[in-house]
PDB file of C-alpha atoms in Angstrom:
ATOM      1  CA  UNK Z   1     -12.263   6.804 -28.151  1.00 57.00           C
ATOM      2  CA  UNK Z   2      -9.346   4.675 -26.939  1.00 83.00           C
ATOM      3  CA  UNK Z   3      -8.296   7.284 -24.345  1.00 81.00           C
ATOM      4  CA  UNK Z   4     -11.825   7.243 -22.965  1.00 84.00           C
ATOM      5  CA  UNK Z   5     -11.679   3.489 -22.423  1.00 83.00           C
ATOM      6  CA  UNK Z   6      -8.335   3.750 -20.654  1.00 80.00           C
ATOM      7  CA  UNK Z   7      -9.579   6.528 -18.375  1.00 86.00           C
ATOM      8  CA  UNK Z   8     -12.733   4.562 -17.604  1.00 88.00           C
ATOM      9  CA  UNK Z   9     -10.673   1.465 -16.760  1.00 82.00           C
ATOM     10  CA  UNK Z  10      -8.342   3.467 -14.514  1.00 84.00           C
ATOM     11  CA  UNK Z  11     -11.276   5.117 -12.752  1.00 89.00           C
ATOM     12  CA  UNK Z  12     -13.072   1.834 -12.128  1.00 90.00           C
ATOM     13  CA  UNK Z  13      -9.844   0.221 -10.953  1.00 84.00           C
ATOM     14  CA  UNK Z  14      -9.223   3.038  -8.487  1.00 86.00           C
ATOM     15  CA  UNK Z  15     -12.790   2.811  -7.207  1.00 92.00           C
ATOM     16  CA  UNK Z  16     -12.403  -0.946  -6.706  1.00 89.00           C
ATOM     17  CA  UNK Z  17      -9.078  -0.447  -4.940  1.00 82.00           C
ATOM     18  CA  UNK Z  18     -10.658   2.184  -2.711  1.00 85.00           C
ATOM     19  CA  UNK Z  19     -13.465  -0.181  -1.753  1.00 89.00           C
ATOM     20  CA  UNK Z  20     -10.977  -2.952  -0.992  1.00 84.00           C
ATOM     21  CA  UNK Z  21      -8.914  -0.620   1.190  1.00 80.00           C
ATOM     22  CA  UNK Z  22     -12.028   0.575   2.975  1.00 85.00           C
ATOM     23  CA  UNK Z  23     -13.587  -2.803   3.719  1.00 87.00           C
ATOM     24  CA  UNK Z  24     -10.531  -5.106   3.749  1.00 83.00           C
ATOM     25  CA  UNK Z  25      -7.561  -3.044   4.985  1.00 76.00           C
ATOM     26  CA  UNK Z  26      -5.623  -6.125   6.120  1.00 79.00           C
ATOM     27  CA  UNK Z  27      -5.219  -7.251   2.499  1.00 73.00           C
ATOM     28  CA  UNK Z  28      -2.669  -4.479   1.992  1.00 68.00           C
ATOM     29  CA  UNK Z  29      -0.633  -4.907   5.185  1.00 71.00           C
ATOM     30  CA  UNK Z  30       2.496  -5.487   3.089  1.00 68.00           C
ATOM     31  CA  UNK Z  31       2.441  -2.094   1.358  1.00 68.00           C
ATOM     32  CA  UNK Z  32       5.221  -0.014   2.881  1.00 67.00           C
ATOM     33  CA  UNK Z  33       6.693  -2.938   4.829  1.00 76.00           C
ATOM     34  CA  UNK Z  34       8.748  -4.699   2.154  1.00 82.00           C
ATOM     35  CA  UNK Z  35      12.549  -4.843   2.187  1.00 88.00           C
ATOM     36  CA  UNK Z  36      13.753  -1.679   0.488  1.00 86.00           C
ATOM     37  CA  UNK Z  37      10.929   0.482   1.823  1.00 87.00           C
ATOM     38  CA  UNK Z  38      12.154   3.315   4.010  1.00 89.00           C
ATOM     39  CA  UNK Z  39      10.319   4.043   7.268  1.00 87.00           C
ATOM     40  CA  UNK Z  40      11.536   6.596   9.770  1.00 90.00           C
ATOM     41  CA  UNK Z  41       9.587   7.300  12.918  1.00 90.00           C
ATOM     42  CA  UNK Z  42      10.669   9.853  15.458  1.00 92.00           C
ATOM     43  CA  UNK Z  43       8.830  11.891  18.000  1.00 93.00           C
ATOM     44  CA  UNK Z  44       6.450  14.106  16.051  1.00 93.00           C
ATOM     45  CA  UNK Z  45       7.662  12.881  12.647  1.00 94.00           C
ATOM     46  CA  UNK Z  46       6.828   9.917  10.428  1.00 90.00           C
ATOM     47  CA  UNK Z  47       8.329   9.442   6.983  1.00 90.00           C
ATOM     48  CA  UNK Z  48       7.354   6.590   4.671  1.00 85.00           C
ATOM     49  CA  UNK Z  49       9.096   6.086   1.337  1.00 88.00           C
ATOM     50  CA  UNK Z  50       7.744   2.819  -0.130  1.00 86.00           C
ATOM     51  CA  UNK Z  51      10.306   2.352  -2.920  1.00 89.00           C
ATOM     52  CA  UNK Z  52       9.998  -1.427  -3.294  1.00 89.00           C
ATOM     53  CA  UNK Z  53       6.224  -1.387  -2.834  1.00 84.00           C
ATOM     54  CA  UNK Z  54       5.860   1.316  -5.495  1.00 86.00           C
ATOM     55  CA  UNK Z  55       8.038  -0.640  -7.938  1.00 91.00           C
ATOM     56  CA  UNK Z  56       5.996  -3.792  -7.358  1.00 88.00           C
ATOM     57  CA  UNK Z  57       2.721  -1.895  -7.774  1.00 84.00           C
ATOM     58  CA  UNK Z  58       4.015  -0.304 -10.985  1.00 90.00           C
ATOM     59  CA  UNK Z  59       5.003  -3.705 -12.339  1.00 93.00           C
ATOM     60  CA  UNK Z  60       1.578  -5.173 -11.556  1.00 86.00           C
ATOM     61  CA  UNK Z  61      -0.271  -2.246 -13.120  1.00 83.00           C
ATOM     62  CA  UNK Z  62       1.924  -2.382 -16.232  1.00 90.00           C
ATOM     63  CA  UNK Z  63       1.211  -6.089 -16.571  1.00 91.00           C
ATOM     64  CA  UNK Z  64      -2.538  -5.559 -16.183  1.00 82.00           C
ATOM     65  CA  UNK Z  65      -2.600  -2.749 -18.741  1.00 81.00           C
ATOM     66  CA  UNK Z  66      -0.564  -4.879 -21.159  1.00 85.00           C
ATOM     67  CA  UNK Z  67      -3.030  -7.753 -20.780  1.00 83.00           C
ATOM     68  CA  UNK Z  68      -6.057  -5.507 -21.331  1.00 75.00           C
ATOM     69  CA  UNK Z  69      -4.569  -3.927 -24.447  1.00 78.00           C
ATOM     70  CA  UNK Z  70      -4.411  -7.313 -26.176  1.00 72.00           C
TER      71      UNK Z  70
END
């Protein structure tokens, strides 16, 4: 039962995030542009490695899950 609630929460959160990205893309202009994120652009090649952005996103998601478990 508990796993079902977690999966439902994750699914709804992803759907909400998808809607935000679709209708308000400028809210997430910072993702991939923080210090520590690696961006390489050459002719015919683009590589994005958002290390800092991924760490920040992981921290926020961990905090949210911790708050909802209480």
